[in-house]
XYZ file of C-alpha atoms in Angstrom:
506
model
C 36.474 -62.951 -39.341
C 37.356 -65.651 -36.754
C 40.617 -64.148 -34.939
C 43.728 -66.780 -34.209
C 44.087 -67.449 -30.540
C 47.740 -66.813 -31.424
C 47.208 -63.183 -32.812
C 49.735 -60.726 -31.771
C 47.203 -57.850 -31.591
C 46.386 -59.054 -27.954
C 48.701 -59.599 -25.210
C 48.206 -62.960 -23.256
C 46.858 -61.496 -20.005
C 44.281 -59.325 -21.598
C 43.603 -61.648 -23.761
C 42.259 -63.643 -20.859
C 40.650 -61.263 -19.478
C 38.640 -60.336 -22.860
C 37.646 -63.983 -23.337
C 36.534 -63.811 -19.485
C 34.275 -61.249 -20.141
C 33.276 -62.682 -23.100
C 32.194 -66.130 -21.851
C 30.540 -64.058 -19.052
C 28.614 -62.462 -21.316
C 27.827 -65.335 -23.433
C 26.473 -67.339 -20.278
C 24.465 -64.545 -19.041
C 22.390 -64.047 -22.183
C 22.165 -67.537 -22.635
C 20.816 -67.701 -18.675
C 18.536 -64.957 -19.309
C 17.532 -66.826 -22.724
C 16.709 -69.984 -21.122
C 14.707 -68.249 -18.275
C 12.894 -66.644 -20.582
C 11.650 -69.781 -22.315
C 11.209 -71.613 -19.511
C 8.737 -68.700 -17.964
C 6.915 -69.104 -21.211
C 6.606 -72.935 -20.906
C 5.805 -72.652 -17.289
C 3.604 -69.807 -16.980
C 0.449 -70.440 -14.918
C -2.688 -69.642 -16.062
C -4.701 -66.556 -14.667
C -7.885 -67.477 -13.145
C -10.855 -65.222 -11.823
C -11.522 -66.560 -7.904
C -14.633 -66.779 -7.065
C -15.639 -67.559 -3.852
C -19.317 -69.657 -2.957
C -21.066 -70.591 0.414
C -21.913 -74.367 0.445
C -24.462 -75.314 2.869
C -23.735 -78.108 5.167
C -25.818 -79.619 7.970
C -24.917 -78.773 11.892
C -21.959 -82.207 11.731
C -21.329 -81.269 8.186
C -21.160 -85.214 7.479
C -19.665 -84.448 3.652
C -17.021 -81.796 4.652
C -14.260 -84.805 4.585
C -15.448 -85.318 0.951
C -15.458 -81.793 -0.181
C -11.622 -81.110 -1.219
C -11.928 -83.560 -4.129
C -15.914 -82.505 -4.843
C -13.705 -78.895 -4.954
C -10.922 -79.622 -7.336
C -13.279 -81.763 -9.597
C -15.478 -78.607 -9.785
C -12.681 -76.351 -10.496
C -11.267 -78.694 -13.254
C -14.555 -77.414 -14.956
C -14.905 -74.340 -14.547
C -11.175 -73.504 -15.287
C -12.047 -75.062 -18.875
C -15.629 -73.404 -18.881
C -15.205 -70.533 -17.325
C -11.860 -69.415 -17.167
C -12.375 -69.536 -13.447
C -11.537 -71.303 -9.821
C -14.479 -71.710 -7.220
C -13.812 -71.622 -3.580
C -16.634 -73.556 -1.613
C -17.565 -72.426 1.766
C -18.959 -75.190 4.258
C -21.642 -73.427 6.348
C -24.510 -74.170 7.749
C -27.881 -72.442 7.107
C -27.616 -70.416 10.458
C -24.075 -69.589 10.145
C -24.873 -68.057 6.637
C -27.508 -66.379 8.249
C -25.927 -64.936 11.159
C -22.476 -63.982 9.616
C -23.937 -62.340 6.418
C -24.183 -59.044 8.318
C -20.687 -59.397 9.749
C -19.282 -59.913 5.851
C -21.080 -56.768 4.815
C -19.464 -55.003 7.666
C -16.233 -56.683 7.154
C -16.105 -55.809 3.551
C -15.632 -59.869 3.116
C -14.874 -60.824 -0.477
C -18.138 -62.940 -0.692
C -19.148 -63.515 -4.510
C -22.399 -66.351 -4.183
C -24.679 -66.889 -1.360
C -27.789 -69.134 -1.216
C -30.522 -67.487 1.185
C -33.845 -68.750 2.072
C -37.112 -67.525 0.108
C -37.901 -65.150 3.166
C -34.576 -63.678 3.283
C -34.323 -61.921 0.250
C -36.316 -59.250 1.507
C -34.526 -59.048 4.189
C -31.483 -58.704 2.426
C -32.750 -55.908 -0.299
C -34.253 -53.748 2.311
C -31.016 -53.400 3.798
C -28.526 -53.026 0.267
C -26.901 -56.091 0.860
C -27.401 -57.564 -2.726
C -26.413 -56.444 -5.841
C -28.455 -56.086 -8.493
C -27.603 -58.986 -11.436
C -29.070 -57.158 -14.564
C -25.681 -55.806 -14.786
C -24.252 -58.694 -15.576
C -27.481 -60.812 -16.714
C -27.806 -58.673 -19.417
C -25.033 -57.876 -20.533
C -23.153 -59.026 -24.021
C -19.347 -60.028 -23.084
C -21.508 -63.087 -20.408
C -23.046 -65.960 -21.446
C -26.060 -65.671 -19.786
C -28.568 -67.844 -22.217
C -29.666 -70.447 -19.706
C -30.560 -67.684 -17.316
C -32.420 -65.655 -19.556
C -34.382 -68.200 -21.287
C -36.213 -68.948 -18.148
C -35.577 -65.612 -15.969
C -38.884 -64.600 -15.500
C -38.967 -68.342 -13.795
C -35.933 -68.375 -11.898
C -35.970 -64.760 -10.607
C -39.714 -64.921 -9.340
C -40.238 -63.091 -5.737
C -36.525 -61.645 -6.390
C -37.132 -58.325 -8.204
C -37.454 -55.270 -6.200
C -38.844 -51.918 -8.028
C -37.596 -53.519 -11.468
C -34.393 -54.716 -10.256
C -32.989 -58.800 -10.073
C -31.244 -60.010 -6.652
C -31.678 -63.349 -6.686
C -31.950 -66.686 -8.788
C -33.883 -69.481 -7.430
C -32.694 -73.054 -7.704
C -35.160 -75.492 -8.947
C -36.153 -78.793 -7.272
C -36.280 -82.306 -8.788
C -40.467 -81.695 -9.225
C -42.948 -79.343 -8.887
C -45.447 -81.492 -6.487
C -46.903 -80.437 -3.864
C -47.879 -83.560 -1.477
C -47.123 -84.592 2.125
C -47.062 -87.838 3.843
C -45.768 -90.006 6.900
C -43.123 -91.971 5.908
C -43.192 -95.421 8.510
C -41.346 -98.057 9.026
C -42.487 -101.313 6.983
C -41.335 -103.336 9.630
C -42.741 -102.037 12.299
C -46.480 -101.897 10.146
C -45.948 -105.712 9.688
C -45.372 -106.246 13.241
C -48.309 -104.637 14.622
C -50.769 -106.355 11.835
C -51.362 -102.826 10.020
C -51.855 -102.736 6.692
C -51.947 -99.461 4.872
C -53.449 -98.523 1.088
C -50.695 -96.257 -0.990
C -53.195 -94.565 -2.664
C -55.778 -93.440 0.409
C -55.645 -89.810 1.485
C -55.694 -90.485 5.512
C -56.974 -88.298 7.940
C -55.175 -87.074 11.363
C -57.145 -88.974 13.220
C -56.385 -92.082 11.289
C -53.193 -91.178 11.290
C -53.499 -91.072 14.784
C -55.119 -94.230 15.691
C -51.967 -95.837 13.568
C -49.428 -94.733 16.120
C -51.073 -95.484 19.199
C -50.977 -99.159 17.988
C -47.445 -99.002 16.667
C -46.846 -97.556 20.606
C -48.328 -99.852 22.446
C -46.077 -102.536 20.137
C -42.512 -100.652 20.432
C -41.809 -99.788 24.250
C -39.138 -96.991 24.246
C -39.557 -95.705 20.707
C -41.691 -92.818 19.720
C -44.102 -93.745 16.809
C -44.105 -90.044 15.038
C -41.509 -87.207 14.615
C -43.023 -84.016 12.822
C -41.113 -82.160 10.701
C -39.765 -78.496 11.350
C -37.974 -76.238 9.399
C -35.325 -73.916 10.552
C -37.076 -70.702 9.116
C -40.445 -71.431 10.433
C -42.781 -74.420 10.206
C -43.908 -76.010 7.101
C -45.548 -78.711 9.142
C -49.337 -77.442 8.691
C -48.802 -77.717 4.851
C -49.336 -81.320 5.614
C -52.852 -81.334 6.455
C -54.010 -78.100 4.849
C -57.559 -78.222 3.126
C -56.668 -75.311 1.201
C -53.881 -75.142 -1.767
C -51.633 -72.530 -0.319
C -50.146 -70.104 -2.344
C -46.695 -70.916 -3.598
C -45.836 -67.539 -3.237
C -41.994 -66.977 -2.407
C -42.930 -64.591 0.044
C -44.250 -67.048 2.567
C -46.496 -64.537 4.302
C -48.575 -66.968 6.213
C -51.806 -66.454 3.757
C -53.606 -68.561 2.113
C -56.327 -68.937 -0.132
C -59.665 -70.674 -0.473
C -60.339 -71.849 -4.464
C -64.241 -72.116 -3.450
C -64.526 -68.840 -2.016
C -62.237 -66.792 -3.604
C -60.830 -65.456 -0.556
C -57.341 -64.732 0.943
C -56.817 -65.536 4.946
C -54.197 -65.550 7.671
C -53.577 -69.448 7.282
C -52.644 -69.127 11.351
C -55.874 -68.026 12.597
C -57.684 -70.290 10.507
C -59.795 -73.133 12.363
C -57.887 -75.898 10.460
C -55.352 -74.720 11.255
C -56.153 -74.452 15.276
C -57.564 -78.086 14.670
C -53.945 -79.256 13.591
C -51.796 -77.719 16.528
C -54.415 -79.177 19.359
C -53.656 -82.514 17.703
C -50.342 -81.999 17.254
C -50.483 -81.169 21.292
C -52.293 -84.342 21.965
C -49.942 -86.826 20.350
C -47.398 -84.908 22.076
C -48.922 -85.409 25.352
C -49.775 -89.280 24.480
C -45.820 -89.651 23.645
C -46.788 -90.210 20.496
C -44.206 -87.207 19.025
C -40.658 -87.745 19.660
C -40.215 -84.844 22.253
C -36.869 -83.186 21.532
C -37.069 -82.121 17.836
C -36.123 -78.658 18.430
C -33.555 -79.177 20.331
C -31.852 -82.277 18.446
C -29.379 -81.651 15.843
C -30.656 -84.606 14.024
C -32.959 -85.204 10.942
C -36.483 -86.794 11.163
C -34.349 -89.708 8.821
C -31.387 -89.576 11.097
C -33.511 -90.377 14.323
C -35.104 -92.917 12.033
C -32.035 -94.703 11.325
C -30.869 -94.905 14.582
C -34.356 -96.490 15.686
C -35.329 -93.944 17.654
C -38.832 -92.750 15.895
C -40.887 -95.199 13.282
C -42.273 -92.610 11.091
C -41.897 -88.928 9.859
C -43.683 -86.242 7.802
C -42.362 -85.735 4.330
C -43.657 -84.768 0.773
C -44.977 -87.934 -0.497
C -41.998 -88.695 -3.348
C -41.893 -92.162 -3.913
C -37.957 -91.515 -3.877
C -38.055 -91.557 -0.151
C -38.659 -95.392 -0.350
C -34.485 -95.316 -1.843
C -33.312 -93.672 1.535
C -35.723 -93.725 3.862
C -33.254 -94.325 7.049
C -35.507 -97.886 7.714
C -33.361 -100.753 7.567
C -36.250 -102.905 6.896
C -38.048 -100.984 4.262
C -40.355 -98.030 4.320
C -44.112 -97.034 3.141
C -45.835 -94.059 2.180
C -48.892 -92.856 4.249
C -50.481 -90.256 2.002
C -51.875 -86.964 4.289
C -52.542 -85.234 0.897
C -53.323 -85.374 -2.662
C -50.434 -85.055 -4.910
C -50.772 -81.218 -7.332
C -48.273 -80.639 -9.706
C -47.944 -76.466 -10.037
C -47.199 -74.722 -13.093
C -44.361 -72.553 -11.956
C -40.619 -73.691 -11.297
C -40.045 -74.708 -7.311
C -37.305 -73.281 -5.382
C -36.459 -73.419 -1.390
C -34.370 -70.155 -2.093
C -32.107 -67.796 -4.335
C -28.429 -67.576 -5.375
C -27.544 -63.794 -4.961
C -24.398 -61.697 -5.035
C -23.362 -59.802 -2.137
C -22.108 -56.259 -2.447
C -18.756 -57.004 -1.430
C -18.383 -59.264 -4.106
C -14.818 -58.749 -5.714
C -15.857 -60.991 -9.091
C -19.638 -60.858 -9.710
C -19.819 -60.719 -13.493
C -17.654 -64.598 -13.214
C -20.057 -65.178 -10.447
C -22.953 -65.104 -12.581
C -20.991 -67.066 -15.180
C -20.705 -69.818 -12.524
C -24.278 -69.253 -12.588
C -25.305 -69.596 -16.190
C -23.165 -72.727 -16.304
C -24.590 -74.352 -12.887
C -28.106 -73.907 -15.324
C -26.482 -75.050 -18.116
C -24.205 -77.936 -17.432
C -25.636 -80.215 -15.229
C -22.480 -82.078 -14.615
C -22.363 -79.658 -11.617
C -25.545 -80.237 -10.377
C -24.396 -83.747 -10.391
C -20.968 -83.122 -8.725
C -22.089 -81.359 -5.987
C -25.501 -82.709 -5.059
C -24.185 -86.569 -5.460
C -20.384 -86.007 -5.548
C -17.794 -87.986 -8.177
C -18.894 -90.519 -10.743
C -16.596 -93.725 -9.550
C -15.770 -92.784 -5.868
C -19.388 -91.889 -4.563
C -21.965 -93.120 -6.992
C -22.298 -95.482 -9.917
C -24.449 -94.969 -13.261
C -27.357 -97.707 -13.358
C -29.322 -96.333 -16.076
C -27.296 -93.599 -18.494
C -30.540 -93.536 -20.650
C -32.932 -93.003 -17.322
C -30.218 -90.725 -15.471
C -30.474 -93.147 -12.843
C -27.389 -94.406 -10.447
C -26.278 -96.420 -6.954
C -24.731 -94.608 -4.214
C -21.807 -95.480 -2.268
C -22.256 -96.428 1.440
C -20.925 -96.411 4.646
C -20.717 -99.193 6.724
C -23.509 -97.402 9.034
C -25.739 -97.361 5.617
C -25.103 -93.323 5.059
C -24.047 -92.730 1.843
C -20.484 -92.160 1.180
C -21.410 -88.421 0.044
C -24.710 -87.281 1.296
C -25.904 -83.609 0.432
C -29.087 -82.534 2.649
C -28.897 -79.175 0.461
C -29.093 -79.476 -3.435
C -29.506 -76.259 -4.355
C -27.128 -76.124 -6.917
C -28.994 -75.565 -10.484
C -32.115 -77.443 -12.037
C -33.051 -80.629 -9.882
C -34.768 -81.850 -12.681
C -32.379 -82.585 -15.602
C -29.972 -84.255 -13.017
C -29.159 -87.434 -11.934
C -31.954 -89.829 -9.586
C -30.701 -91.334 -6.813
C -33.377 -94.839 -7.188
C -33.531 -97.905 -7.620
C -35.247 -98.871 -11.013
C -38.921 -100.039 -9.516
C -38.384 -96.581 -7.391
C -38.148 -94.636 -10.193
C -41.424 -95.946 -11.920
C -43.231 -95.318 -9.164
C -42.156 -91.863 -9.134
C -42.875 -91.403 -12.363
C -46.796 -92.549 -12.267
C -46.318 -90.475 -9.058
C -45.562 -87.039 -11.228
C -48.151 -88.350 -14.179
C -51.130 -88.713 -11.497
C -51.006 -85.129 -9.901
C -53.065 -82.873 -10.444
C -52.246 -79.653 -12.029
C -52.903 -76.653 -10.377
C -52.163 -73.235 -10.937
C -50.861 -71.030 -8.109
C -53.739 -68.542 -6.997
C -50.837 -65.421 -7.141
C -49.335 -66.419 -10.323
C -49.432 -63.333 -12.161
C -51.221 -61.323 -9.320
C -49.323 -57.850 -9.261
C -49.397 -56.768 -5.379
C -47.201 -54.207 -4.177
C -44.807 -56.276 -2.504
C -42.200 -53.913 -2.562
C -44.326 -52.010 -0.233
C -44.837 -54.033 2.710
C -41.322 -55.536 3.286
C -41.279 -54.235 6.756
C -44.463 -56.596 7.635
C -43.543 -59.310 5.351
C -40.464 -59.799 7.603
C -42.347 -59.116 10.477
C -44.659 -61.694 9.563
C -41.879 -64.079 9.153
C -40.177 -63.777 12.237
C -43.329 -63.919 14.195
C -43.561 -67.763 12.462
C -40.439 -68.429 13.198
C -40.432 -67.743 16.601
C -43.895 -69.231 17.553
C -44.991 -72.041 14.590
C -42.599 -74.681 15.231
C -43.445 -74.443 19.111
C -46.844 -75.319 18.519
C -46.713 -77.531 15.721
C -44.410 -79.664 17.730
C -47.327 -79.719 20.283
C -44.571 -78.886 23.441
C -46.141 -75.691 23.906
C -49.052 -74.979 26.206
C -51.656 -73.358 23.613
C -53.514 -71.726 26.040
C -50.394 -69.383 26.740
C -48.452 -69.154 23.256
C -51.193 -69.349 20.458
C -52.966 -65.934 21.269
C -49.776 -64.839 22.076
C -48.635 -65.950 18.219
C -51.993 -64.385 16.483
C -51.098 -61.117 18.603
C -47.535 -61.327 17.094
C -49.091 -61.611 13.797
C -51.600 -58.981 14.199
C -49.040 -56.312 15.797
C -46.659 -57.103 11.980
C -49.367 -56.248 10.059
C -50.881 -59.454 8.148
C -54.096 -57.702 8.405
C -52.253 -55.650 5.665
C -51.105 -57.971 3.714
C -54.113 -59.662 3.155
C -55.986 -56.391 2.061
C -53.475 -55.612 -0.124
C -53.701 -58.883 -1.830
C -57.332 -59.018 -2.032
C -56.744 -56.020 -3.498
C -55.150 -56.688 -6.336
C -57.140 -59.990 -6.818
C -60.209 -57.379 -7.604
């Protein structure tokens, strides 16, 4: 029953002191009532951090880009995944060199792409956790992993175990080629046949005329990789063995035999004429010491060719103002197997692998991430051409560099994303994957004991990466570094490794 204000059972002054406290009260539990909704209304969401390297190039040329790439990323995998993704710009040797220091550091380091002859590396010294934790298990979707794990995790189990998942290029040919400046072809009267196979010494002959027609500007730039030479794969007789290891062996389909590729007489034919055209200033001199691409040094009219596979795609961004062509050194083959330039493993100090390898199964499922990060965002750095042929325009800079220009897509499957081509690019590189020849990789499904000769696989590598790019750049005086390189070889033990391969060929 609602009392009278005028009731005489309450005395004015303590009656305004009860309806003080009262109101007090009143206003208190209402405050704590309104905080309380409001809490629930504005309550942020919990999401599992996950933090990725993201490889860059030496001027990381996209890092201004990357914030948006970033939040456009997390948008799905908030919704996907429940979780946030924190990319880390690096470049290939800072990954490299710091990966130690985060082990010792006890850096929170969830995803990290290595190269194929890391992993090894890696295992033998328990930096990687094993993933069939987490592959495997029920509470993770896992399904686009699985279906294809004996694929993607190739060269990355160790006695049983998964480190690694490989990404997988936009095709599985195997094919090298000069690309050359169309322009500078139509100035010196040459005239070259797209589908002839040329030889070194043709090759040869080409840029001594393109030379003597360009003063200043070096007709050839080879190409070398960062973790040892590839370069020789380019004029190799012999299919070589798509083996992630990378041991430096190949093998002869006619004979039947595995051999050190590096001692081979092709090979010794390829680094004196590498050393020639060096000497001719036919090679543009200061490739291992430049931080620029082969296309780069192209674009800025420094060199009028370089080695490359032989996609047609090149012909879309070749770094020639006036048009490009494509000087087959090889056939085209098409393998069998999945191709990948390296694996996405999980660090022991990761704090959140089992989201990790959700970020994982969704970069293999969704390919709106390949997309995102290997081309950037729909409307700001590319346009759709062709929805039906997965085809689209990039955005440019006023120097011609696209807006948003990854060097490194390693992010997923290649081949269900987007093509960066114009439409008469694209058919070309479609007749381009129908006309190669299939070929099966000479170690698929050879079981050699790997896991037993980690110690010279490694040493094997570094001895190539220390030696092959000097003398497939032809600066180096052969007489004085090639024995030196076949004693390096020798001393790590690929005498072993080929015995233990022909081995298990038996």
């Amino acid at each position: 029953m609602k009392k009278d204000k005028r009731s005489p059972i309450l005395k004015p002054p303590l009656l305004s002191a009860a309806l003080f406290v009262m109101l007090l009260l009143t206003f208190t539990s209402c405050r704590n009532t309104g905080q309380e909704k409001e809490g629930a209304e504005t309550e942020v969401p919990s999401y599992d951090r996950i933090v990725m390297t993201f490889i860059v190039d030496e001027r990381q040329t996209i890092r201004d880009e990357l914030p948006a790439v970033s939040e456009e990323l997390n948008r799905i995998t908030r919704e996907e995944i429940g979780a946030e993704v924190e990319l880390l710009p690096l470049t290939e040797k800072e990954i490299t060199s710091r990966f130690p220091l985060w082990m010792s550091d006890q850096e929170a380091i969830d995803l990290v792409f290595i190269d194929n002859n890391e992993i090894g590396q890696y295992f033998s010294q328990r930096m990687l956790l094993s993933l069939d934790e987490y592959i495997y298990s029920p509470e993770i979707d896992t399904e686009a992993l699985t279906n294809h794990r004996e694929d993607l995790t190739k060269g990355a189990v160790y006695h049983g175990f998964t480190y690694g998942i490989s990404n997988v290029d936009d095709s599985n040919i195997y094919g090298r080629c000069f690309v050359v400046s169309e322009e500078a072809l139509r100035r010196a009267g040459i005239v070259t046949d797209p589908a002839k196979v040329y030889a070194m010494e043709e090759a040869g002959e080409i840029f001594r005329t393109l030379k003597a027609e360009n003063e200043g500007v070096y007709p050839a730039c080879s190409m070398i990789s960062e973790d040892g030479s590839l370069t020789e794969n380019y004029v190799s007789p012999f299919y070589t063995s798509s083996s992630k290891e990378r041991i430096g062996v190949d093998y002869d389909m006619k004979s039947g035999q595995f051999f050190s590729r590096y001692a081979s007489s092709y090979y010794l034919d390829f680094i004196e004429m590498q050393r020639s055209w060096y000497l001719e200033g036919l090679l543009y001199p200061d490739l291992l010491l430049s931080d620029y691409t082969p296309k780069e040094l192209a674009r800025a009219g420094i060199v009028l060719a370089y080695a490359s596979d032989n996609s047609p795609e090149h012909l879309s961004d070749s770094g020639f103002s006036d048009g490009a062509v494509i000087m087959n050194m090889t056939k085209s083959y098409r393998e069998t197997e999945y191709v990948g330039s390296g694996y996405w493993t999980i660090p022991k100090t990761a704090e959140n692998p089992e989201a990790a390898v959700r970020l994982l199964n969704l970069m293999y499922r969704d390919t709106r991430i390949t997309n995102l990060l290997t081309y950037g965002i729909e409307g700001v750095h590319y346009t759709v051409t062709d929805a039906g042929k997965g085809l689209i325009k990039g955005e440019r800079k006023a120097d011609g560099t696209y807006l948003y220009d990854n060097p490194y897509p390693v992010y997923g499957s290649l081949e269900q994303a987007y093509k960066r081509m114009a439409p008469e690019v694209f058919e070309a590189y479609l007749s381009w994957k129908e006309a190669a020849q299939p070929v099966t990789d000479p170690a698929e499904g050879l079981s050699w004991p790997a896991d037993d000769y980690i110690e010279e696989i490694q040493a094997v590598q570094e001895a190539v990466r220390l030696y092959a790019p000097l003398l497939e750049s032809g600066s180096a005086d052969l007489d004085v570094y090639y024995p030196r390189f076949l004693k390096a070889l020798s001393d790590a033990g690929i005498d072993a490794l080929i015995a233990a391969l022909k081995q298990a060929a038996k």
